mmCIF file of C-alpha atoms in Angstrom:
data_model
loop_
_atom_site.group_PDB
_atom_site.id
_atom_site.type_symbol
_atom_site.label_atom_id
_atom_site.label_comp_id
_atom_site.label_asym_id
_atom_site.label_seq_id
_atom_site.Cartn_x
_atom_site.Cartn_y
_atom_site.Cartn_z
ATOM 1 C CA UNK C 665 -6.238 2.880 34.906
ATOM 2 C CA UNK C 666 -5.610 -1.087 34.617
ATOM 3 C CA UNK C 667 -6.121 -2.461 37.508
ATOM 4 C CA UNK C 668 -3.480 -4.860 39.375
ATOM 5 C CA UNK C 669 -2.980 -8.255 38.498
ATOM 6 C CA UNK C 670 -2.279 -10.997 41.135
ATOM 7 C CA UNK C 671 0.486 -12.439 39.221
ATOM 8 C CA UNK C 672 1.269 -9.338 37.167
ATOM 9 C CA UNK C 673 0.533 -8.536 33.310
ATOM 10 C CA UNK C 674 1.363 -11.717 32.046
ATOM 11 C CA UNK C 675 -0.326 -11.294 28.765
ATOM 12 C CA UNK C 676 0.929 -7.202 28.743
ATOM 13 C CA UNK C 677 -2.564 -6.220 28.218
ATOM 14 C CA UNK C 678 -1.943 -2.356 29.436
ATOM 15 C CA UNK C 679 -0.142 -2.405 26.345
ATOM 16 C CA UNK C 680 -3.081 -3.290 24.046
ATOM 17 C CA UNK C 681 -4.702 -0.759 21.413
ATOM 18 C CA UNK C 682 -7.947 0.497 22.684
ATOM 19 C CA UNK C 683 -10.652 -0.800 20.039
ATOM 20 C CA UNK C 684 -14.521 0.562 19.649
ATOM 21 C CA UNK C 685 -16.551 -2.407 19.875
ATOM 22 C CA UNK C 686 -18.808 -2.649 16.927
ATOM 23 C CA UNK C 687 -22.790 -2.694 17.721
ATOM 24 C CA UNK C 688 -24.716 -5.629 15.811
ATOM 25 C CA UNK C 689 -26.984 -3.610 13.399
ATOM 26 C CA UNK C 690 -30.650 -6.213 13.464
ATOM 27 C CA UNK C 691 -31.544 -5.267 10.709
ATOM 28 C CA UNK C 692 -29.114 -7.284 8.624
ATOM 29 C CA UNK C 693 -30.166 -10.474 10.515
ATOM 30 C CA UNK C 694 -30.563 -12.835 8.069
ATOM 31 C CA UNK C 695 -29.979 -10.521 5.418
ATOM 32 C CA UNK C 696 -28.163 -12.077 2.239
ATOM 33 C CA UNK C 697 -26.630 -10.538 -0.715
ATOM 34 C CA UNK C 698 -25.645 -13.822 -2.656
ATOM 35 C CA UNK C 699 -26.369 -13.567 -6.553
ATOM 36 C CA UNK C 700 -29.528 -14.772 -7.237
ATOM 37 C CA UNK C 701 -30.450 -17.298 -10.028
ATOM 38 C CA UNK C 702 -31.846 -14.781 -12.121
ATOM 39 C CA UNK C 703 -28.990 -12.427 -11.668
ATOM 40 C CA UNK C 704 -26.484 -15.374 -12.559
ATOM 41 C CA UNK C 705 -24.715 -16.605 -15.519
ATOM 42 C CA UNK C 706 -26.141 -20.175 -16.227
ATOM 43 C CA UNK C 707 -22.525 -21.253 -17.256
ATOM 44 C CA UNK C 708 -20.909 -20.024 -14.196
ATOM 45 C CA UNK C 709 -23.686 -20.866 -11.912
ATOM 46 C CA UNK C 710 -23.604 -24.849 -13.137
ATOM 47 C CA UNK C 711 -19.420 -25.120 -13.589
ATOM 48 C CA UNK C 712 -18.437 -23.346 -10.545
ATOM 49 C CA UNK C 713 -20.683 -23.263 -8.242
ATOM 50 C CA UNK C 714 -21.098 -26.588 -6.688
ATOM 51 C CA UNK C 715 -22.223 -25.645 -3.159
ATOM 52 C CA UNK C 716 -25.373 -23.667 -3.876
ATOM 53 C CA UNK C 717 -28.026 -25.778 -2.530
ATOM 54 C CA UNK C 718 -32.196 -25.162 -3.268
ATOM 55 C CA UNK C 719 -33.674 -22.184 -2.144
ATOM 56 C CA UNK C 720 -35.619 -23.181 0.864
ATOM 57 C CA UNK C 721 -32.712 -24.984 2.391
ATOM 58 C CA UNK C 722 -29.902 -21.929 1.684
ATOM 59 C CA UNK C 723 -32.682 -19.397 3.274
ATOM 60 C CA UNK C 724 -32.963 -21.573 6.535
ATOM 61 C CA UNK C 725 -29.153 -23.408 6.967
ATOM 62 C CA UNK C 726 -26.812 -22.108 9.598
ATOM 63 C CA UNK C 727 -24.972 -20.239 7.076
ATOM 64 C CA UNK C 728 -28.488 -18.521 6.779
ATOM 65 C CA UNK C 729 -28.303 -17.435 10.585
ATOM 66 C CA UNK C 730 -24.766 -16.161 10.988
ATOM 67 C CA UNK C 731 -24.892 -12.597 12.786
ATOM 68 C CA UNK C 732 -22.265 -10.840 9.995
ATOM 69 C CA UNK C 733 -23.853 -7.588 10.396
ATOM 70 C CA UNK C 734 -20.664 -5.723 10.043
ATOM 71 C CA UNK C 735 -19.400 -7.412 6.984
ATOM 72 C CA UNK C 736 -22.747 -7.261 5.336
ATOM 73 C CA UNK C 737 -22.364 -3.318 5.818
ATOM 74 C CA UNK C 738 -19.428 -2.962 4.149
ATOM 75 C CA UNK C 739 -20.145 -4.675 1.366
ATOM 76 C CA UNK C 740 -23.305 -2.864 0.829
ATOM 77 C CA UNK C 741 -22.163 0.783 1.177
ATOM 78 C CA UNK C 742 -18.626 -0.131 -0.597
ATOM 79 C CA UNK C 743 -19.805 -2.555 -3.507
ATOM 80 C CA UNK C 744 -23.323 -2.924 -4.018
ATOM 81 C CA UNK C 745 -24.743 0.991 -3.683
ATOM 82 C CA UNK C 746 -21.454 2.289 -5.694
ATOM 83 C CA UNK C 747 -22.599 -0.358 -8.359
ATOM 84 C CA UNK C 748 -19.293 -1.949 -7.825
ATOM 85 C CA UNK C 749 -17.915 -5.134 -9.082
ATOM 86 C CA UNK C 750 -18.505 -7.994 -6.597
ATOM 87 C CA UNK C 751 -15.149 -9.139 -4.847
ATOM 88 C CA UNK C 752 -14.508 -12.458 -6.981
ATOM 89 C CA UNK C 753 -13.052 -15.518 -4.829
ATOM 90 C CA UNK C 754 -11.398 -18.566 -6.331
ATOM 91 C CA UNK C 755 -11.384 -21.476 -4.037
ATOM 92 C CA UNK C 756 -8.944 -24.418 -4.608
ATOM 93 C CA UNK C 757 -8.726 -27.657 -2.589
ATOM 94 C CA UNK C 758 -7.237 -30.780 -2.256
ATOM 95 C CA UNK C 759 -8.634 -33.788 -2.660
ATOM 96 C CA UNK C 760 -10.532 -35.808 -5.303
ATOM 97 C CA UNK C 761 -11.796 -38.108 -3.362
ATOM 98 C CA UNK C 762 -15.541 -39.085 -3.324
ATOM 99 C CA UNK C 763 -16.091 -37.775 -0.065
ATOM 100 C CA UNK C 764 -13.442 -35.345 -0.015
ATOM 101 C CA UNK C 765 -13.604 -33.133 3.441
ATOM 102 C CA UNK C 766 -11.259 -30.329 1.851
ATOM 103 C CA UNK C 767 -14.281 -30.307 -0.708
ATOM 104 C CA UNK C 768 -16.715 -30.333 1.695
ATOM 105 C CA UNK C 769 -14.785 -27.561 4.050
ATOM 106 C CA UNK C 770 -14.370 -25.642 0.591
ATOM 107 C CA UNK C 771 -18.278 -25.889 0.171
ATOM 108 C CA UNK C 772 -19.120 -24.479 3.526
ATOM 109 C CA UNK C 773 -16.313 -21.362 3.358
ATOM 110 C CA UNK C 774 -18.315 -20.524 -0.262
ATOM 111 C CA UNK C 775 -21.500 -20.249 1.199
ATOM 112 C CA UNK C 776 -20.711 -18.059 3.907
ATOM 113 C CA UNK C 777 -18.657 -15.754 1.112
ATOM 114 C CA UNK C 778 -21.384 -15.959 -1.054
ATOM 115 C CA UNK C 779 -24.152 -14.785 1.326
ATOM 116 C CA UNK C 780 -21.928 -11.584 2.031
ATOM 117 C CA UNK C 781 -22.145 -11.013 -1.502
ATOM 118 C CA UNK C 782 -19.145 -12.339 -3.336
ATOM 119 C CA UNK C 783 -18.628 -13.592 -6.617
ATOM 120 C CA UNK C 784 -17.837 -17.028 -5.801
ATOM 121 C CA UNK C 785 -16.131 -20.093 -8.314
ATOM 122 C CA UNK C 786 -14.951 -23.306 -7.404
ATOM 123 C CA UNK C 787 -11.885 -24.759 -9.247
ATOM 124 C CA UNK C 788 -12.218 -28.805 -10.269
ATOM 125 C CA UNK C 789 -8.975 -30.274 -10.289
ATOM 126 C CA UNK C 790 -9.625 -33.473 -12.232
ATOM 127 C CA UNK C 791 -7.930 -33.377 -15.352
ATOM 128 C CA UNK C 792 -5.133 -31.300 -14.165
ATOM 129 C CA UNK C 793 -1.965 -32.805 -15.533
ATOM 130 C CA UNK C 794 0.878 -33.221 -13.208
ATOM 131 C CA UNK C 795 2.854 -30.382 -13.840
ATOM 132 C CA UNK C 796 5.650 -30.022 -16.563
ATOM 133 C CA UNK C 797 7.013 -27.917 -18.464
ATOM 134 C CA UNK C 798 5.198 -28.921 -21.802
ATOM 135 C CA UNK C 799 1.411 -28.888 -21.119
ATOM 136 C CA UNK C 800 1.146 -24.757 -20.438
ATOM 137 C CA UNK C 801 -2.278 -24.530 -23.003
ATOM 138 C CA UNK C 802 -3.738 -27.948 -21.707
ATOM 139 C CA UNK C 803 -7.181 -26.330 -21.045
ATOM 140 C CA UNK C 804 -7.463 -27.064 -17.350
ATOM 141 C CA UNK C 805 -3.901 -25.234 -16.864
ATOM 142 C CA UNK C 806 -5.311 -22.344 -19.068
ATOM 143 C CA UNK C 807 -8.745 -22.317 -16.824
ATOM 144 C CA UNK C 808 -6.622 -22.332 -13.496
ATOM 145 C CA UNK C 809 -4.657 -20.011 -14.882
ATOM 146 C CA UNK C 810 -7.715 -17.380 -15.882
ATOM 147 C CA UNK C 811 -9.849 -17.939 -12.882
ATOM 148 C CA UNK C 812 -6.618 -16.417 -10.374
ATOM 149 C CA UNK C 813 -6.123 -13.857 -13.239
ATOM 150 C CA UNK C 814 -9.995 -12.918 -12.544
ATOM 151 C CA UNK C 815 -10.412 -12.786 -9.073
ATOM 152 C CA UNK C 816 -9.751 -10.553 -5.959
ATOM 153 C CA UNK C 817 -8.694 -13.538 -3.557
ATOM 154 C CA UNK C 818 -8.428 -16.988 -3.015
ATOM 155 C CA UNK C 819 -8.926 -19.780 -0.556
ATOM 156 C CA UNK C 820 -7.313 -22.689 -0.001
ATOM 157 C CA UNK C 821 -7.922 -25.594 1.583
ATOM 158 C CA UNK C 822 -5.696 -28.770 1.679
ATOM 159 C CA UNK C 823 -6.059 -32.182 4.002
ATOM 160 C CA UNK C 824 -2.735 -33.287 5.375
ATOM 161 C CA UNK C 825 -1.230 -35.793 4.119
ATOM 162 C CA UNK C 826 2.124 -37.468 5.322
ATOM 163 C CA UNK C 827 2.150 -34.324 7.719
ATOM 164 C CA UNK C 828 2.162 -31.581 4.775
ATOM 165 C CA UNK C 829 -0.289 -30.556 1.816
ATOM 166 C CA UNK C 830 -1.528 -32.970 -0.645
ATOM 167 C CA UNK C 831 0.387 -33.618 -3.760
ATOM 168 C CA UNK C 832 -3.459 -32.741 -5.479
ATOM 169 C CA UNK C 833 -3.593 -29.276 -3.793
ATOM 170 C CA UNK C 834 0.304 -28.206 -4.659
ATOM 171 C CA UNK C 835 -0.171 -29.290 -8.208
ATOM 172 C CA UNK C 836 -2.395 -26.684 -8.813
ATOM 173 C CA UNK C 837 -0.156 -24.309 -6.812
ATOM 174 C CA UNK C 838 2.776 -24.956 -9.397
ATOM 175 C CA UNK C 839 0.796 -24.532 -12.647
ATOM 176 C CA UNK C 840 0.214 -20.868 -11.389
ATOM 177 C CA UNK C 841 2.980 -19.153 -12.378
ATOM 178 C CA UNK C 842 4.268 -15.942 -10.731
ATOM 179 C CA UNK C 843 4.545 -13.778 -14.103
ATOM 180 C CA UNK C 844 2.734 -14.517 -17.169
ATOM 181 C CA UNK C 845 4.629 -11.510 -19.334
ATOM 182 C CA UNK C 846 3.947 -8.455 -17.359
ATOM 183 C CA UNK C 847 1.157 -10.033 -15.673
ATOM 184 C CA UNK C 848 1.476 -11.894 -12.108
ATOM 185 C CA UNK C 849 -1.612 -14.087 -11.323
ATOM 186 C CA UNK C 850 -1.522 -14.058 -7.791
ATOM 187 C CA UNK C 851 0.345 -10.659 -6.745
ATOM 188 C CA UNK C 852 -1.715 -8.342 -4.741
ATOM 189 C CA UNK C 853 -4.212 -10.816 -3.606
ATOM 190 C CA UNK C 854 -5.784 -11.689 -0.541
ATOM 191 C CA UNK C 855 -5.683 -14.979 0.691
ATOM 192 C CA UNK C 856 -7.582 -16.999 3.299
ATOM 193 C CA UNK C 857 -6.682 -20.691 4.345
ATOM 194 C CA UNK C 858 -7.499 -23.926 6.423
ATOM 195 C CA UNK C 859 -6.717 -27.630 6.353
ATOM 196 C CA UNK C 860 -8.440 -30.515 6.959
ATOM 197 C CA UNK C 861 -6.963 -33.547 9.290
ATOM 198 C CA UNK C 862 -7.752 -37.564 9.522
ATOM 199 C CA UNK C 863 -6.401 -37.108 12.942
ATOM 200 C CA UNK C 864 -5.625 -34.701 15.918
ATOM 201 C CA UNK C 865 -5.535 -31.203 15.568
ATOM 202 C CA UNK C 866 -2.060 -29.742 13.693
ATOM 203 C CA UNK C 867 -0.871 -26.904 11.656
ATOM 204 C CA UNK C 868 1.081 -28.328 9.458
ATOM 205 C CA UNK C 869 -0.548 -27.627 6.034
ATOM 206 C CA UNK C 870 -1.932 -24.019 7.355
ATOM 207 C CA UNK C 871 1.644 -23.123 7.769
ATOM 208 C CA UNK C 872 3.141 -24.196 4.565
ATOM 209 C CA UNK C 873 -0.396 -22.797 3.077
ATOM 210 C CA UNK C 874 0.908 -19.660 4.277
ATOM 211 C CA UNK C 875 4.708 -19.983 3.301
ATOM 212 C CA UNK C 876 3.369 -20.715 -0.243
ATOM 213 C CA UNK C 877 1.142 -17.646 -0.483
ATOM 214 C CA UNK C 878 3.924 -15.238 0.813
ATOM 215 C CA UNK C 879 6.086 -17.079 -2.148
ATOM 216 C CA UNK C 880 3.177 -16.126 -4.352
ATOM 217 C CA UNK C 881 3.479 -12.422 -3.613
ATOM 218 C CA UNK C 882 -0.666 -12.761 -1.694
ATOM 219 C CA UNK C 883 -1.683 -11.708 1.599
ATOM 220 C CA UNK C 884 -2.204 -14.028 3.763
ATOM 221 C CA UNK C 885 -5.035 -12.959 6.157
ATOM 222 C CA UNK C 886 -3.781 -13.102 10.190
ATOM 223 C CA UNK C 887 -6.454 -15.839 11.205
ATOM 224 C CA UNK C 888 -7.139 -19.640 9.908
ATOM 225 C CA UNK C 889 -8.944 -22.804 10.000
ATOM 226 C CA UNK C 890 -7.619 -26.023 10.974
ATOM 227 C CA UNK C 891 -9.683 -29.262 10.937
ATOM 228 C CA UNK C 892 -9.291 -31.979 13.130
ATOM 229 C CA UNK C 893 -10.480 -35.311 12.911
ATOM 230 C CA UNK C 894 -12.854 -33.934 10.008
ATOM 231 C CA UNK C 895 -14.632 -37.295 9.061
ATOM 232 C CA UNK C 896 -16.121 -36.436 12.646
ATOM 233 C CA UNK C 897 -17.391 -33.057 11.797
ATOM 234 C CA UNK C 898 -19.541 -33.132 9.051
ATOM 235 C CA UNK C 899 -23.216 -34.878 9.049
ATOM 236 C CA UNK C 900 -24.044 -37.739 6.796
ATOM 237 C CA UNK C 901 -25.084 -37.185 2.925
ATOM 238 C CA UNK C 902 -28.642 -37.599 3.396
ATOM 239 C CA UNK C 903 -28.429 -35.352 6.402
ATOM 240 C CA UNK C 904 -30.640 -32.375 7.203
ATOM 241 C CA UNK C 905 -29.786 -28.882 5.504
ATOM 242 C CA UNK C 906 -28.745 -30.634 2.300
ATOM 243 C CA UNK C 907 -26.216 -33.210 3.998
ATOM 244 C CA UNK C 908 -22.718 -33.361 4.726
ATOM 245 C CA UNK C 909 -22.799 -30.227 6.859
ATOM 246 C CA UNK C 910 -20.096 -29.108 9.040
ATOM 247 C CA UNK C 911 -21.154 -29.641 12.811
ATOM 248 C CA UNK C 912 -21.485 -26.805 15.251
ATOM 249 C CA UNK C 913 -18.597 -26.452 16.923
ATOM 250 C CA UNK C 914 -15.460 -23.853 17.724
ATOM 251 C CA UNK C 915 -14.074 -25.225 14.376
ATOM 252 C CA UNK C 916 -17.209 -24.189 12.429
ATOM 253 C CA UNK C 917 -17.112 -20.842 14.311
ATOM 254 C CA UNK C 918 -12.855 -20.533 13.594
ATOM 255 C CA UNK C 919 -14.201 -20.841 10.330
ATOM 256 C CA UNK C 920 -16.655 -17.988 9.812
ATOM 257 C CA UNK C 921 -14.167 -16.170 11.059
ATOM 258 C CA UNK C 922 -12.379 -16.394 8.742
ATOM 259 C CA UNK C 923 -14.128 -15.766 5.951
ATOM 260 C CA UNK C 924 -15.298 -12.783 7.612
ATOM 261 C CA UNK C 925 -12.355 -11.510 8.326
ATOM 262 C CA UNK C 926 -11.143 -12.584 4.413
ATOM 263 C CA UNK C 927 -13.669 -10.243 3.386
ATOM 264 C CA UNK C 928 -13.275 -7.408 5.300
ATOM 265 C CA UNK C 929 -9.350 -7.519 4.569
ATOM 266 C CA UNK C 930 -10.207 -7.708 0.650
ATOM 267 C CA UNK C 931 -12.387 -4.754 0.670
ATOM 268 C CA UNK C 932 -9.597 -2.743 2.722
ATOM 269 C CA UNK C 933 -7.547 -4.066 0.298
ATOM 270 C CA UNK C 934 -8.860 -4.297 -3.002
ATOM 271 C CA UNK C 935 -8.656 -0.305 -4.431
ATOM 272 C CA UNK C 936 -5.279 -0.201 -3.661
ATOM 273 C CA UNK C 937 -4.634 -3.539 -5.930
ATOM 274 C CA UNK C 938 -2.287 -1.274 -8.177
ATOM 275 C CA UNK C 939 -0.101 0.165 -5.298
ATOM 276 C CA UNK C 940 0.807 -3.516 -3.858
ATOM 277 C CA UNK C 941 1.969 -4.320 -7.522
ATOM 278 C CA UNK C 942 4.478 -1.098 -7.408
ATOM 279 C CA UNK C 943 8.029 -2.272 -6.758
ATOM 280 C CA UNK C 944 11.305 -0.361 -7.163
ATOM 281 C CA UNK C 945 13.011 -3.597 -8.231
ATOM 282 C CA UNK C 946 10.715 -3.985 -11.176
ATOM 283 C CA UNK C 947 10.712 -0.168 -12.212
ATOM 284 C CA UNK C 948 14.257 -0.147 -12.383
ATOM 285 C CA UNK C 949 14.174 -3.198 -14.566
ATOM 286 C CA UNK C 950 11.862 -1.928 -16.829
ATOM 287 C CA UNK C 951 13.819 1.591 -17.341
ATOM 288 C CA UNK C 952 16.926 -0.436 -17.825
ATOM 289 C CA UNK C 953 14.947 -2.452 -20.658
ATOM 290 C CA UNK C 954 13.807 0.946 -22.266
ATOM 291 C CA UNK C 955 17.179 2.410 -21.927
ATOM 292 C CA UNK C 956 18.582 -0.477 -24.065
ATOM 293 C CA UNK C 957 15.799 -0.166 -26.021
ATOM 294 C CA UNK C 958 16.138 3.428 -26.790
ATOM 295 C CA UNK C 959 19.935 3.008 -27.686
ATOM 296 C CA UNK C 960 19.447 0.240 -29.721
ATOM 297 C CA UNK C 961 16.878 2.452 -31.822
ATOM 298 C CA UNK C 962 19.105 5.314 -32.061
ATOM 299 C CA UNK C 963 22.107 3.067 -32.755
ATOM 300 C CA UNK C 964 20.355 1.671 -36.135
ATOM 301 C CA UNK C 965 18.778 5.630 -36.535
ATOM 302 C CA UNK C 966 22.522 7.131 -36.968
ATOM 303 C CA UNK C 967 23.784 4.115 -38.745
ATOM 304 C CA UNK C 968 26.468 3.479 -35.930
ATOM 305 C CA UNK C 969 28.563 0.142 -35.599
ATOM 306 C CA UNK C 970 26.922 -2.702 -33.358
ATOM 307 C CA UNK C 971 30.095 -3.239 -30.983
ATOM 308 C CA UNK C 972 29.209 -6.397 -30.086
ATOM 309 C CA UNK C 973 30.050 -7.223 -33.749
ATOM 310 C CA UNK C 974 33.187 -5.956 -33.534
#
């Protein structure tokens, strides 16, 4: 029975799902299940990885201490002891800056997903053209291009700018096209996202993050990351734990969150990939191009006249 409220059930919690609350398992304290220098591929390891940092500081850092028992379970019994393929995470942000906090957020959010095991890769937007409709095999469009063809998910992170995303962040956004042929880049993927702000706390970029991913046919996970004041929340380069760290904080835990919760969704998610690609719109367009396809053959079979000639 819920029990009475003074001023009622404001909130309408009597209406709420029960849930089982999860037990932390110990024995995946500290437990990691990132890909291991010797496991790696040198290429990918030096090109996309940019946030791995030396061995004594990764197996000591906050990300290091996180209780993600639960997670870490899932991937284990779903991935790793079915000899599966490691969920594979492209990560885009914003900025180019030097000291670029969408970089440095980005950083962070890949070490978490790589301690719970996924296959994690960085995208470096210098050398990006601005987008056109000319430059389609420049090879930094073609490597975009490939690395959302690859992967499971993505996450995005964009500072605001002017109130909105950064022109650097959409850029990369429009040279991902929704089809390529019979093949849509983004379609079916999870997606996880957070911004970065010079000033007070706003959603701004989160939201249009999230209208752009829906327009990308991706699913958007329910939580997010926001940023305020960021050149306040991260330690100094020559800091302890490798340097510019994000601070603890509820940001840094809104954070882990999400990634978290980004992994647990793209697990749920992720053998089903085929289903979430199945629309009646596009069946019927394809068995209206095989229809005309199929007459046409016949037509030139029989030796009929081509009307349209007539």
């Amino acid at each position: 029975m819920v029990p009475m409220m003074a001023n009622g059930d404001l909130n309408n919690t009597a209406a709420e799902r029960a849930r089982r609350e999860l037990e932390v398992d110990s024995a995946y304290r500290k437990q990691s299940f990132a890909i291991t220098r010797s496991q790696d591929d040198p290429e990918v390891r030096r090109k996309y990885r940019p946030f791995l940092l030396d061995e004594e500081t990764s197996s000591s850092d906050w990300v290091s201490q996180l209780e993600l028992s639960t997670a870490l379970k899932m991937v284990e019994s779903q991935i790793l002891r079915g000899g599966q393929d490691r969920l594979r995470v492209l990560v885009l942000h914003g900025s180019m800056r030097n000291r670029s906090y969408s970089r440095l957020l980005s950083f962070e959010a890949s070490r978490i997903l790589f301690r719970l095991g996924c296959d994690v890769r960085m995208y470096d937007p210098h050398g990006l053209p601005v987008k056109d409709d000319e430059q389609h095999s420049h090879p930094k469009v073609q490597e975009l291009r490939e690395l959302s063809k690859w992967s499971d998910g993505h996450i995005w992170v964009s500072p605001e700018q002017h109130g909105n995303v950064t022109a650097v962040f959409k850029n990369q956004i429009d040279w991902i096209p929704l089809s390529t042929g019979s093949v849509r880049p983004t379609q079916g993927r999870t997606l996880a996202i957070a911004q970065v702000s010079g000033g007070s706390q706003s959603f701004n970029t989160v939201n249009t993050l999230r209208i752009l991913g829906r327009w990308m046919r991706m699913f958007a996970i329910p939580n997010q990351s926001s940023i305020p004041m960021a050149y306040k929340q991260f330690t100094e380069p020559e800091d302890v734990e490798g340097g510019s760290r994000l601070m603890p904080s509820g940001n840094r835990d809104r954070l882990v969150d999400c990634m978290e919760e980004f992994v647990k969704y793209t697990l749920v998610m992720r053998p089903h990939f085929d289903l979430f690609g199945d629309r009646y719109s596009e069946r019927e367009e394809k068995r209206s191009k095989e229809e005309k396809e199929r007459l046409a053959r016949a037509q030139e079979t029989n030796g009929l006249p081509d009307l349209k000639k007539m």
